[in-house]
mmCIF file of C-alpha atoms and ligand atoms in Angstrom:
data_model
loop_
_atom_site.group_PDB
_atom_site.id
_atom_site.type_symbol
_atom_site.label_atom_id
_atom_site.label_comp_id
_atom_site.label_asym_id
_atom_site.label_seq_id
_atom_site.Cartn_x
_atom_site.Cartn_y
_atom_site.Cartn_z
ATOM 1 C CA UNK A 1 15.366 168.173 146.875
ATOM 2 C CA UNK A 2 14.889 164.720 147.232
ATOM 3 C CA UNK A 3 11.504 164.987 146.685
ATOM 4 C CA UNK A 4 12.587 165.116 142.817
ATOM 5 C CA UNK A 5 14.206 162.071 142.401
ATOM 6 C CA UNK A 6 12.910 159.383 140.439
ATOM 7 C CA UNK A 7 14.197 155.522 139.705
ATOM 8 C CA UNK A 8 14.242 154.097 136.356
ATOM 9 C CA UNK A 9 11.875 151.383 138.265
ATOM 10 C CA UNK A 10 9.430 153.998 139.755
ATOM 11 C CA UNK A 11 9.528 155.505 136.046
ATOM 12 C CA UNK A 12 8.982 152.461 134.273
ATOM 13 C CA UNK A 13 6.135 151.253 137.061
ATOM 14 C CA UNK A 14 4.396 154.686 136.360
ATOM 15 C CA UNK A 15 4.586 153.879 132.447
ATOM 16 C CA UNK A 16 2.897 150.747 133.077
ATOM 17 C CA UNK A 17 -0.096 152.320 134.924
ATOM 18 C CA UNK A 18 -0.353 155.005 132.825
ATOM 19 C CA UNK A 19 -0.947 152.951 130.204
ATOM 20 C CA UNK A 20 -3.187 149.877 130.511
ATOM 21 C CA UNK A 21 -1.760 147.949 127.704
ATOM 22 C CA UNK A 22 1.168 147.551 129.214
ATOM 23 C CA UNK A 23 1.956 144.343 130.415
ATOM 24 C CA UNK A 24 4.466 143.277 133.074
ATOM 25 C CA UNK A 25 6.219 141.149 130.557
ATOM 26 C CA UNK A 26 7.686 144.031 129.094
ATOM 27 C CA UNK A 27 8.613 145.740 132.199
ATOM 28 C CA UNK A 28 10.879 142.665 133.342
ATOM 29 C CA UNK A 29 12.764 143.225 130.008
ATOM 30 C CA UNK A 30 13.780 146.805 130.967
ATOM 31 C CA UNK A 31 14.129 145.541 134.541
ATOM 32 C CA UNK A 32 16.692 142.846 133.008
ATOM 33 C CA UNK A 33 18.326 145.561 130.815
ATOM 34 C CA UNK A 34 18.379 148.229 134.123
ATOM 35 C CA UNK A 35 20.491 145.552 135.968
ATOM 36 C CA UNK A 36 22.650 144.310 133.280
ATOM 37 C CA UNK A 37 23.349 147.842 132.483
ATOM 38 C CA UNK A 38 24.922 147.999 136.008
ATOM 39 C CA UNK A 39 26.745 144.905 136.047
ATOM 40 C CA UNK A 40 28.579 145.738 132.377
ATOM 41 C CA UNK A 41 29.314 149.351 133.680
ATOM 42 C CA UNK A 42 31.181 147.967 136.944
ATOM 43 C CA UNK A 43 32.927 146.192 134.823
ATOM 44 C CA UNK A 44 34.118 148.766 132.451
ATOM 45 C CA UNK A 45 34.569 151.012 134.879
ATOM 46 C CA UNK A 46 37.099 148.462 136.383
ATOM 47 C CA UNK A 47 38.295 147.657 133.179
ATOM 48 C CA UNK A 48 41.931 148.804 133.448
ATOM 49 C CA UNK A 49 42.440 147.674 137.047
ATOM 50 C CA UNK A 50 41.608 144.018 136.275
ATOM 51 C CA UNK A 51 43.592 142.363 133.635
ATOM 52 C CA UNK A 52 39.944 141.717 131.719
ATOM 53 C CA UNK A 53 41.232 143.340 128.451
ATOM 54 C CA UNK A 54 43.804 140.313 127.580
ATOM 55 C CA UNK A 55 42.848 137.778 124.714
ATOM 56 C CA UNK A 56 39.872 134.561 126.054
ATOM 57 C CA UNK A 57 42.052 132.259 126.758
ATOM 58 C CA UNK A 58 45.145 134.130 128.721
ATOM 59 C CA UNK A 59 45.575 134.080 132.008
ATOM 60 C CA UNK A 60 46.197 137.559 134.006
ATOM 61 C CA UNK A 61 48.277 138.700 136.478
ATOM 62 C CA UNK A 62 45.964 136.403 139.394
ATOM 63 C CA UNK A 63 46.372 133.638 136.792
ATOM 64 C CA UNK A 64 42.355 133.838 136.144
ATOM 65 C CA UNK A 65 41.623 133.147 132.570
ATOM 66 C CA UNK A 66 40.226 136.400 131.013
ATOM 67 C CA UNK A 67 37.612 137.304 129.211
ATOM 68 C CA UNK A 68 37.289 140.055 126.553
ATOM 69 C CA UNK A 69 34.534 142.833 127.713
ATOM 70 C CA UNK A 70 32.348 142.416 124.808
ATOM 71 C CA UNK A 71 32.095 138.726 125.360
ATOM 72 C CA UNK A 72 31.526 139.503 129.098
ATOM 73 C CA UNK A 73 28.726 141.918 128.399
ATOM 74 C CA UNK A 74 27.171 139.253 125.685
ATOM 75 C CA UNK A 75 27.008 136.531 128.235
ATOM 76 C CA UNK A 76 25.909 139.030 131.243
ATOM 77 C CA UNK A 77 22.679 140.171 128.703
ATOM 78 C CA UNK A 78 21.761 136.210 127.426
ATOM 79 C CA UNK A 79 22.206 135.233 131.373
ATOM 80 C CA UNK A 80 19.808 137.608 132.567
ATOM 81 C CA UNK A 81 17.555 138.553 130.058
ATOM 82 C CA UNK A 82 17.430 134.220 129.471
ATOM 83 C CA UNK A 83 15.457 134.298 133.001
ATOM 84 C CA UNK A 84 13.002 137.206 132.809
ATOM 85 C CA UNK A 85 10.567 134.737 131.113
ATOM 86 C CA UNK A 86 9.745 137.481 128.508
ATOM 87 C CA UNK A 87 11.106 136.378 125.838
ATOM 88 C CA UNK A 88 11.438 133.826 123.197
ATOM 89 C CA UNK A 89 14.216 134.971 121.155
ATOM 90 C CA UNK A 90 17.085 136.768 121.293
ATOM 91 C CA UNK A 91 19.679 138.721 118.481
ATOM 92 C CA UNK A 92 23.037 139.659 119.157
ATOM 93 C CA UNK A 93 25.858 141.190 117.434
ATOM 94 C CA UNK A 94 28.010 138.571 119.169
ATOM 95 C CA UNK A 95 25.953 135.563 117.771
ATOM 96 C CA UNK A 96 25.721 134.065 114.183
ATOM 97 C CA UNK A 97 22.634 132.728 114.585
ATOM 98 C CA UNK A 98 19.583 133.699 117.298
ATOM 99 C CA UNK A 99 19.416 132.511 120.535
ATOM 100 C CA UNK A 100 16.280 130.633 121.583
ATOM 101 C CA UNK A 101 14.698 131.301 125.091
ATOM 102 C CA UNK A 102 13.639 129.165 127.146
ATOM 103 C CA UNK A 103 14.064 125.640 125.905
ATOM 104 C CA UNK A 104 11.220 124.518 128.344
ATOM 105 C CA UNK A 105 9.200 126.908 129.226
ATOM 106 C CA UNK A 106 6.419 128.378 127.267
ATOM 107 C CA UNK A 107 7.404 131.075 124.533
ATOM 108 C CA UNK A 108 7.502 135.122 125.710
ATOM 109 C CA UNK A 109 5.732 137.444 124.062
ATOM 110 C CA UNK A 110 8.583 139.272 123.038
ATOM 111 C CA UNK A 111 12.021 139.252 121.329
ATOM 112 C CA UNK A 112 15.310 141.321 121.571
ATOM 113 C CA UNK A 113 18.355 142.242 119.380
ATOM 114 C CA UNK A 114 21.572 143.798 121.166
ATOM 115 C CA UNK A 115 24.992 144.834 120.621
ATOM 116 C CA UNK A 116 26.503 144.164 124.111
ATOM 117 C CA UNK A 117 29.064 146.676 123.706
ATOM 118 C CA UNK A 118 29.924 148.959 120.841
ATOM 119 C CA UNK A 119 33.155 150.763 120.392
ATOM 120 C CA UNK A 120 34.737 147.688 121.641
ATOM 121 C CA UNK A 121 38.473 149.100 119.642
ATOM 122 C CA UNK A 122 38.219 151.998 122.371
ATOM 123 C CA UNK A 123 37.819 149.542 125.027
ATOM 124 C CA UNK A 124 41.605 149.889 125.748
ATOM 125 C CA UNK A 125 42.263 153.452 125.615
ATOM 126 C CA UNK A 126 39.158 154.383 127.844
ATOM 127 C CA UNK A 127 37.320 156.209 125.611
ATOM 128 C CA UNK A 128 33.646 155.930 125.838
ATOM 129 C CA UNK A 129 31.276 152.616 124.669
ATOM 130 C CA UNK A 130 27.793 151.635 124.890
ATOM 131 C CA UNK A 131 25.179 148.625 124.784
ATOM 132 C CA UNK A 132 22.275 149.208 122.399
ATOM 133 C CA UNK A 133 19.374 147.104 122.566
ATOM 134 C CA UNK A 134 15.716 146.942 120.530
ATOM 135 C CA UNK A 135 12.686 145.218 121.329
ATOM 136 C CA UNK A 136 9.903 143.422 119.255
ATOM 137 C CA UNK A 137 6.799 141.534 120.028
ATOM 138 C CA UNK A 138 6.879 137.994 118.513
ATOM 139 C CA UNK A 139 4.534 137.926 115.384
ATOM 140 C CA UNK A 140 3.760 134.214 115.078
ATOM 141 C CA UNK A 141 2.179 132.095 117.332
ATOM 142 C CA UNK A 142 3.225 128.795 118.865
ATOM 143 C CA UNK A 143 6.692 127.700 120.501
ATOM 144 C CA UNK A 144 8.761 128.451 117.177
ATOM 145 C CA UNK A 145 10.803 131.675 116.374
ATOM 146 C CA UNK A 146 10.181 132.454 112.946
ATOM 147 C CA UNK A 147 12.298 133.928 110.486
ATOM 148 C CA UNK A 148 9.331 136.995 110.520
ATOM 149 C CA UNK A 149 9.522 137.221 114.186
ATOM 150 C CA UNK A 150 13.610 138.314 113.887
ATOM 151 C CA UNK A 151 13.262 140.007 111.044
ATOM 152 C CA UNK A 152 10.817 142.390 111.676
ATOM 153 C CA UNK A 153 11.297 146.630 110.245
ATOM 154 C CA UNK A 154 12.312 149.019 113.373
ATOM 155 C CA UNK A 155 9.025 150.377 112.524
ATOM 156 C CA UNK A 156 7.924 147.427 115.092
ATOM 157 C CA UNK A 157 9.749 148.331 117.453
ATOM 158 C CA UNK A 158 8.434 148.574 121.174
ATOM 159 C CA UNK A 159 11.041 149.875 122.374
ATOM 160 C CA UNK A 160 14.456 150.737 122.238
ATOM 161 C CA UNK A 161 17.481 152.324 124.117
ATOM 162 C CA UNK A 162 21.180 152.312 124.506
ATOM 163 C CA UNK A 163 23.573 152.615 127.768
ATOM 164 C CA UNK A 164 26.675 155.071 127.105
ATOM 165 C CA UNK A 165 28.931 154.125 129.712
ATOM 166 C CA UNK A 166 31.333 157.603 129.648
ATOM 167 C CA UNK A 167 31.821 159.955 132.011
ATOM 168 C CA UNK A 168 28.669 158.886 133.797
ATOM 169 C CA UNK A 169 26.777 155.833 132.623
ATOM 170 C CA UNK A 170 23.714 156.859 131.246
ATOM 171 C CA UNK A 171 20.477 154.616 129.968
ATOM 172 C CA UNK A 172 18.709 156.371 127.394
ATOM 173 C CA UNK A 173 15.649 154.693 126.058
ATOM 174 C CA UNK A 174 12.088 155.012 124.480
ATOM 175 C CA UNK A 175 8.947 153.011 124.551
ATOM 176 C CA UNK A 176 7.315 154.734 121.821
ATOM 177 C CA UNK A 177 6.507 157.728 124.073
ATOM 178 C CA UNK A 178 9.258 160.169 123.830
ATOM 179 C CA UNK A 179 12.704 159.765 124.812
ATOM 180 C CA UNK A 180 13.801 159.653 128.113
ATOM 181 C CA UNK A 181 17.870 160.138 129.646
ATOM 182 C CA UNK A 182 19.122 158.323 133.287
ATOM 183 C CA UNK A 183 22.401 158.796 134.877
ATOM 184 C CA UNK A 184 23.751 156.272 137.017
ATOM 185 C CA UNK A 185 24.682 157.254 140.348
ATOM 186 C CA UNK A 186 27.485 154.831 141.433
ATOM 187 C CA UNK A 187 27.063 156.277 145.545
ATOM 188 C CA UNK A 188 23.197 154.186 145.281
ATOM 189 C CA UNK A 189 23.698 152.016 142.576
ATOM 190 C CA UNK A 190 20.634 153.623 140.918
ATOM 191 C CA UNK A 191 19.867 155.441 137.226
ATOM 192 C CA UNK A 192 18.132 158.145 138.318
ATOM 193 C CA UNK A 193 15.905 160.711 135.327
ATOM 194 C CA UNK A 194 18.204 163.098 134.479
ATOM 195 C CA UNK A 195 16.347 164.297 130.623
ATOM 196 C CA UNK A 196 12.803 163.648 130.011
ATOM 197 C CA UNK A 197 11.415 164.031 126.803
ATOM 198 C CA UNK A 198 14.954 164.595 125.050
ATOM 199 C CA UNK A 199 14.326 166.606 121.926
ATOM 200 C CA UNK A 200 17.318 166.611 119.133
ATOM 201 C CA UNK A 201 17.943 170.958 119.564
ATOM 202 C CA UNK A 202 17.567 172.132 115.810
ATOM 203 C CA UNK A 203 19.287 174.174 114.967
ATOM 204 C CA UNK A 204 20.960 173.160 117.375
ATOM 205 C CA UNK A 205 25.608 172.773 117.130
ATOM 206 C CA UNK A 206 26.665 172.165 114.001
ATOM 207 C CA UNK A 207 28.423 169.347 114.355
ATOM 208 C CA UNK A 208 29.204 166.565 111.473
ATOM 209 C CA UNK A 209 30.557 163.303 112.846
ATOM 210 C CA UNK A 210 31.607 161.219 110.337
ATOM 211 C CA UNK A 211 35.404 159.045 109.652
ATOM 212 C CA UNK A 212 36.679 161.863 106.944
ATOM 213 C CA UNK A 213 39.331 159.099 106.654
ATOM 214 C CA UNK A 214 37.133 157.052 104.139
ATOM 215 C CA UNK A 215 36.872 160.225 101.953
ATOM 216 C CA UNK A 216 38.361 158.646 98.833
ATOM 217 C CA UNK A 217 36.470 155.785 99.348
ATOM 218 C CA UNK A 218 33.122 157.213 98.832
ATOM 219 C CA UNK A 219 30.557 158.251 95.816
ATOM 220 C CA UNK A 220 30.362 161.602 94.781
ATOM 221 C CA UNK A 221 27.610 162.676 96.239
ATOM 222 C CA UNK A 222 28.824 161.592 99.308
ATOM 223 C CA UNK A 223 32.021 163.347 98.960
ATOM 224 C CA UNK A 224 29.954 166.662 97.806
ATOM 225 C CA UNK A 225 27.977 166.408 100.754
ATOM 226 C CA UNK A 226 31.119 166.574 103.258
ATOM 227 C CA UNK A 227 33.203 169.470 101.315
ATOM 228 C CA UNK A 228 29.634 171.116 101.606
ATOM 229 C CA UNK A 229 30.153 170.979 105.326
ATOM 230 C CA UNK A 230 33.662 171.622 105.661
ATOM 231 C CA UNK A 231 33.261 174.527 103.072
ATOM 232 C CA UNK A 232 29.533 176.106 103.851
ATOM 233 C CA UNK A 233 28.667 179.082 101.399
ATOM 234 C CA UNK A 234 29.434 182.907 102.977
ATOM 235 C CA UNK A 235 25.727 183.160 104.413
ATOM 236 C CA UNK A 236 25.223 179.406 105.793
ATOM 237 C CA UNK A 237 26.831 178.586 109.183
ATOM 238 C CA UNK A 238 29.653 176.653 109.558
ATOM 239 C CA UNK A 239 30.353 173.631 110.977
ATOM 240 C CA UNK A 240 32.623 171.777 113.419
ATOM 241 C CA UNK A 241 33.634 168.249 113.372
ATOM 242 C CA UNK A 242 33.618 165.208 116.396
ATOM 243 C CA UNK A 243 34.121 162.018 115.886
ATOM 244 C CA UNK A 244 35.182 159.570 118.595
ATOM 245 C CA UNK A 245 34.312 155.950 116.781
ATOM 246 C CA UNK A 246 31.516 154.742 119.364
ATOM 247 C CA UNK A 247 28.245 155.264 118.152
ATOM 248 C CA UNK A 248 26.481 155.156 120.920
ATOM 249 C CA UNK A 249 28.873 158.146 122.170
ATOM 250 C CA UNK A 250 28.807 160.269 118.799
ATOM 251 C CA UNK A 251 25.259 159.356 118.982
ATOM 252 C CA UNK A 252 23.979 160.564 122.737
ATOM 253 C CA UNK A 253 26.227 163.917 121.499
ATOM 254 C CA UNK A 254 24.358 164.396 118.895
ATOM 255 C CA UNK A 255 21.037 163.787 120.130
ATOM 256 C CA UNK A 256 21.887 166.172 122.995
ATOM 257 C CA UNK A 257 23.748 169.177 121.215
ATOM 258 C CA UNK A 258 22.050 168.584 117.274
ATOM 259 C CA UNK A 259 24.243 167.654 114.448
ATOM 260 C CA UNK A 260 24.477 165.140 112.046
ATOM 261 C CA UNK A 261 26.070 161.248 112.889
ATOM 262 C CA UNK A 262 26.859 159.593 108.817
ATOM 263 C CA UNK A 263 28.242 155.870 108.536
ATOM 264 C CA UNK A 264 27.656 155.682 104.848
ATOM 265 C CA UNK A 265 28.437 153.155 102.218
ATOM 266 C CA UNK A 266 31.553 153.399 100.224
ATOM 267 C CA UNK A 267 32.019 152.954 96.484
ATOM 268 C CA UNK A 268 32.922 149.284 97.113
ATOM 269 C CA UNK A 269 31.156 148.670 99.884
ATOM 270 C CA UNK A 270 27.689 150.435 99.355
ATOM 271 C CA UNK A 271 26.119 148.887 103.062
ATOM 272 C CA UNK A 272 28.497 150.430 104.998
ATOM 273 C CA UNK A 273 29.509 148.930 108.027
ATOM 274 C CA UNK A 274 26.613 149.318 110.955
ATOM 275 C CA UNK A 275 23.946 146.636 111.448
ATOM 276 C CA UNK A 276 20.384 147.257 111.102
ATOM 277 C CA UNK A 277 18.972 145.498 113.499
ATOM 278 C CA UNK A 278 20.991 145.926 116.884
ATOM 279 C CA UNK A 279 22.887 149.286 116.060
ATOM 280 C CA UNK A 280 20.423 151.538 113.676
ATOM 281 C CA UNK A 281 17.195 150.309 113.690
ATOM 282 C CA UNK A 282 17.454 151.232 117.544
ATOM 283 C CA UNK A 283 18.884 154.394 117.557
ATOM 284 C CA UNK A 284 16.623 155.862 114.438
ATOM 285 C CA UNK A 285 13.625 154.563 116.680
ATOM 286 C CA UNK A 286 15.345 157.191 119.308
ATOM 287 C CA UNK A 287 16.109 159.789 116.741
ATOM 288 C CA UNK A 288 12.706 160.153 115.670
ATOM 289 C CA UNK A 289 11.055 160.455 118.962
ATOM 290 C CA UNK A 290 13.442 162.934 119.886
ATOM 291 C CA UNK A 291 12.163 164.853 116.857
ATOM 292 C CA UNK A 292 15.000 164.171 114.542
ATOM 293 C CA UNK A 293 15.302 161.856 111.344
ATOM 294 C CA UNK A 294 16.920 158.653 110.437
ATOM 295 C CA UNK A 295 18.124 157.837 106.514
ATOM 296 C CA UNK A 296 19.914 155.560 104.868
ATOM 297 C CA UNK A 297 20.566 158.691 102.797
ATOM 298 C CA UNK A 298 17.259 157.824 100.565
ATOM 299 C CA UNK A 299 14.979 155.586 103.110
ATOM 300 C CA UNK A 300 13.757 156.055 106.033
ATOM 301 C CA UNK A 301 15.818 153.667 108.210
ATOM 302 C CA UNK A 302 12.877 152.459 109.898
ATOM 303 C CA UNK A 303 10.680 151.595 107.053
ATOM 304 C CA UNK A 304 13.543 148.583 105.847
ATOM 305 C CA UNK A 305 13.221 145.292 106.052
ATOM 306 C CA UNK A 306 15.974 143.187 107.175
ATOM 307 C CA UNK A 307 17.345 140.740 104.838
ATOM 308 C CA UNK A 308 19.157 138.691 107.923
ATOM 309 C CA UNK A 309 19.837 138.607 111.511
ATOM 310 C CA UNK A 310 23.574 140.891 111.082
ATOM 311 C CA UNK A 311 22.316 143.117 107.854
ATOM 312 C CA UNK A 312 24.295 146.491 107.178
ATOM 313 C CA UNK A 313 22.861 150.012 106.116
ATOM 314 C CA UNK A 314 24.425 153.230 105.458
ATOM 315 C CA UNK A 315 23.169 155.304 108.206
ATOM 316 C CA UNK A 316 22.847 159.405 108.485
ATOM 317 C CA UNK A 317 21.097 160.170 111.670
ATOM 318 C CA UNK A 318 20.053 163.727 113.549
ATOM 319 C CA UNK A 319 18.458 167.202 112.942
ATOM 320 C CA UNK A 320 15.396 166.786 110.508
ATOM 321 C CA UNK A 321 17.479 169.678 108.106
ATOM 322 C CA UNK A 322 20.859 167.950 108.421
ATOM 323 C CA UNK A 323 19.512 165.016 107.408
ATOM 324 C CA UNK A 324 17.592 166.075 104.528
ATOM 325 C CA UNK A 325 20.365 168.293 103.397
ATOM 326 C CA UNK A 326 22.499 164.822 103.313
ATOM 327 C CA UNK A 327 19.514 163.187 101.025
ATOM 328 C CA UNK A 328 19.932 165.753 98.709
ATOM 329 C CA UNK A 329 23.226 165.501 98.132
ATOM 330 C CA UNK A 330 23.330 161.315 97.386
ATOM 331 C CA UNK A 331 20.152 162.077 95.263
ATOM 332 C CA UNK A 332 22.844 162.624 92.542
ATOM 333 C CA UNK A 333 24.664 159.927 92.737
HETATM 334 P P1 LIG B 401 31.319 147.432 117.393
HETATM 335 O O1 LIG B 401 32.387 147.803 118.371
HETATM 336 O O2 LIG B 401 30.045 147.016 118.056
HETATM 337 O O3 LIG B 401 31.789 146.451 116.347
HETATM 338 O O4 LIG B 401 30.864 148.746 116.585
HETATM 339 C C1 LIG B 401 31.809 149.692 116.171
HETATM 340 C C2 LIG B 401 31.151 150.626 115.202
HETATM 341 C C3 LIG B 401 30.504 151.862 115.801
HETATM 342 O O5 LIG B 401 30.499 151.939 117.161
HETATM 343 C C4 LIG B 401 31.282 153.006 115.226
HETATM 344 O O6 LIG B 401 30.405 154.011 114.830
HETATM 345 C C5 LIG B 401 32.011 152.421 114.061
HETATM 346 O O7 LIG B 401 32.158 151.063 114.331
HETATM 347 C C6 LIG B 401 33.350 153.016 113.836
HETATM 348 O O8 LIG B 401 33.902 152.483 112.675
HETATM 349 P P2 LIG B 401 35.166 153.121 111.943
HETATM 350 O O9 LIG B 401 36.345 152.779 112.775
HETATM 351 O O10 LIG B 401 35.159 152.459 110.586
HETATM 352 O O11 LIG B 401 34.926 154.610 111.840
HETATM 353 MN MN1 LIG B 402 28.503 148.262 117.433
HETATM 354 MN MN1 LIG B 403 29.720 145.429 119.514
#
């Protein structure tokens, strides 16, 4: 029984032998990420015991001066992925500007864009959140982080991955070779593989996860495509809906059970809301490994460039049909 367990470390030391390319630069990153994964989760996991949820700046019930949690988890990924040596700049949704690593030592190969916690409005009525995260080697040489080292397409990407800290706290991430699933277990303090080689099922539920509450808000096409899915003709299936508001949790659903995730643009606001870099670029990196696609609803998400560090796109991600089904329908508008 035991026989069958295996570490996130063991799994990412066997990557790195299997594959002589690999350097051990890149495996400190994913150590860093591994541990800071743990550290946010005990956190969140304590979050309504603690008085951590008050405003920065109150005091709680020990008169400690609180922090918000996704200012805690910001600072708990620059503190330790700062000393991993790996890296020479870092992205986060949490930052205006980048964050340059190490002042004095010499530059790491590599550079990394986050979003320390997502879902942060369900932080307070314990409903699931996440950490996403996306790696890129540095493109220019020398000291200096370059505008074309941050803003590079998720086509570039070397890895990527995302912790969903719900039920269980799972990290799910990719490295370019399929995507592979770990669940925390909280007796060893270890994420242990629980899904190798995820694959998006297709078909697989029909699920749409979308917030119907913007429907007046968007094109036509847009609004076609959703009364498509509420209202499927007598020989298509039908669908149900889910949509909890973290996308890291509507996301893992959907990459587990099939379905289609949508944060599109609105007549007014044609980005959307979701950043490229730290929120989609990451998960359409997982999407397509796990066999599934990733759209702004006409371009493939990873094929954009970014136009700055916090850059939004309208985002459809899941089954390859559900997906193309969606491009269809904004074709028109
Ligand atoms: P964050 O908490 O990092 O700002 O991201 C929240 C995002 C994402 O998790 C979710 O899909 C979306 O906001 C929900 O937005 P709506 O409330 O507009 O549906
Ligand atoms: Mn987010
Ligand atoms: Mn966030």
């Amino acid at each position: 029984m035991t026989g069958s367990i295996v570490t996130v470390e063991h799994f990412i030391a066997e990557q790195e032998r299997e594959y002589p390319e690999a350097t051990g630069a890149f495996t400190d990153i994913l150590l860093q990420i591994n541990l800071a994964a743990k550290v946010i989760s005990a956190a969140v996991n304590r979050a309504g015991l603690i008085d951590i949820l008050g405003v920065i700046g109150s005091t709680n019930v020990h008169d400690e001066e609180v922090q918000k949690l996704d200012d805690y988890a910001n600072d708990v990924l620059l503190n330790l992925l700062r000393r991993c040596g790996s890296l020479s700049g870092m992205v986060s949704e949490e930052e205006e500007g980048f964050v340059h690593v190490p002042e004095s030592r010499d530059p790491g190969p590599y550079i990394i864009a986050f979003d320390p916690l997502d879902g942060s409005s369900n932080i307070d009525v314990n409903i699931s959140v996440g950490t996403i995260f996306s790696v890129y080697r540095k493109r220019s040489d020398g000291t200096r982080v370059r505008r074309r080292d941050l803003l590079q397409p998720g086509s570039e990407q070397v890895a990527a991955g995302y912790v969903l800290y719900g039920s269980s706290t799972m990290l799910v991430f990719t490295t370019g070779r399929g995507v592979h699933g770990f669940t925390l277990d909280p007796g060893i303090g270890e994420f242990l593989l629980s899904y190798r080689n995820l694959r998006i099922p297709s078909p697989g539920k029909n699920i749409y996860s979308i917030n119907e509450a913007y429907f007046d808000k968007w094109t036509p096409g847009q609004q076609r495509l959703v009364e498509r899915l509420r209202q499927p003709p007598p020989d298509a299936p039908s669908f149900s809906a889910r949509y909890v508001g973290s996308m890291v949790a509507d996301f893992h659903r959907t990459l587990l059970r099939g379905g289609i995730f949508m944060y599109p643009g609105t007549v007014a606001k044609p980005e959307g809301k979701l950043r490229l870099l730290y929120e989609v670029a990451p998960m359409a990196m997982i999407c397509e490994q796990a066999g599934g696609l990733a759209t702004d609803g006409r371009r493939r998400i990873l094929d954009i460039e970014p136009e700055g560090l916090h850059h939004r796109v309208p985002t459809f991600l899941g089954a390859p049909d559900l997906v193309e089904m969606a491009g269809r329908y904004l074709a028109d508008d």
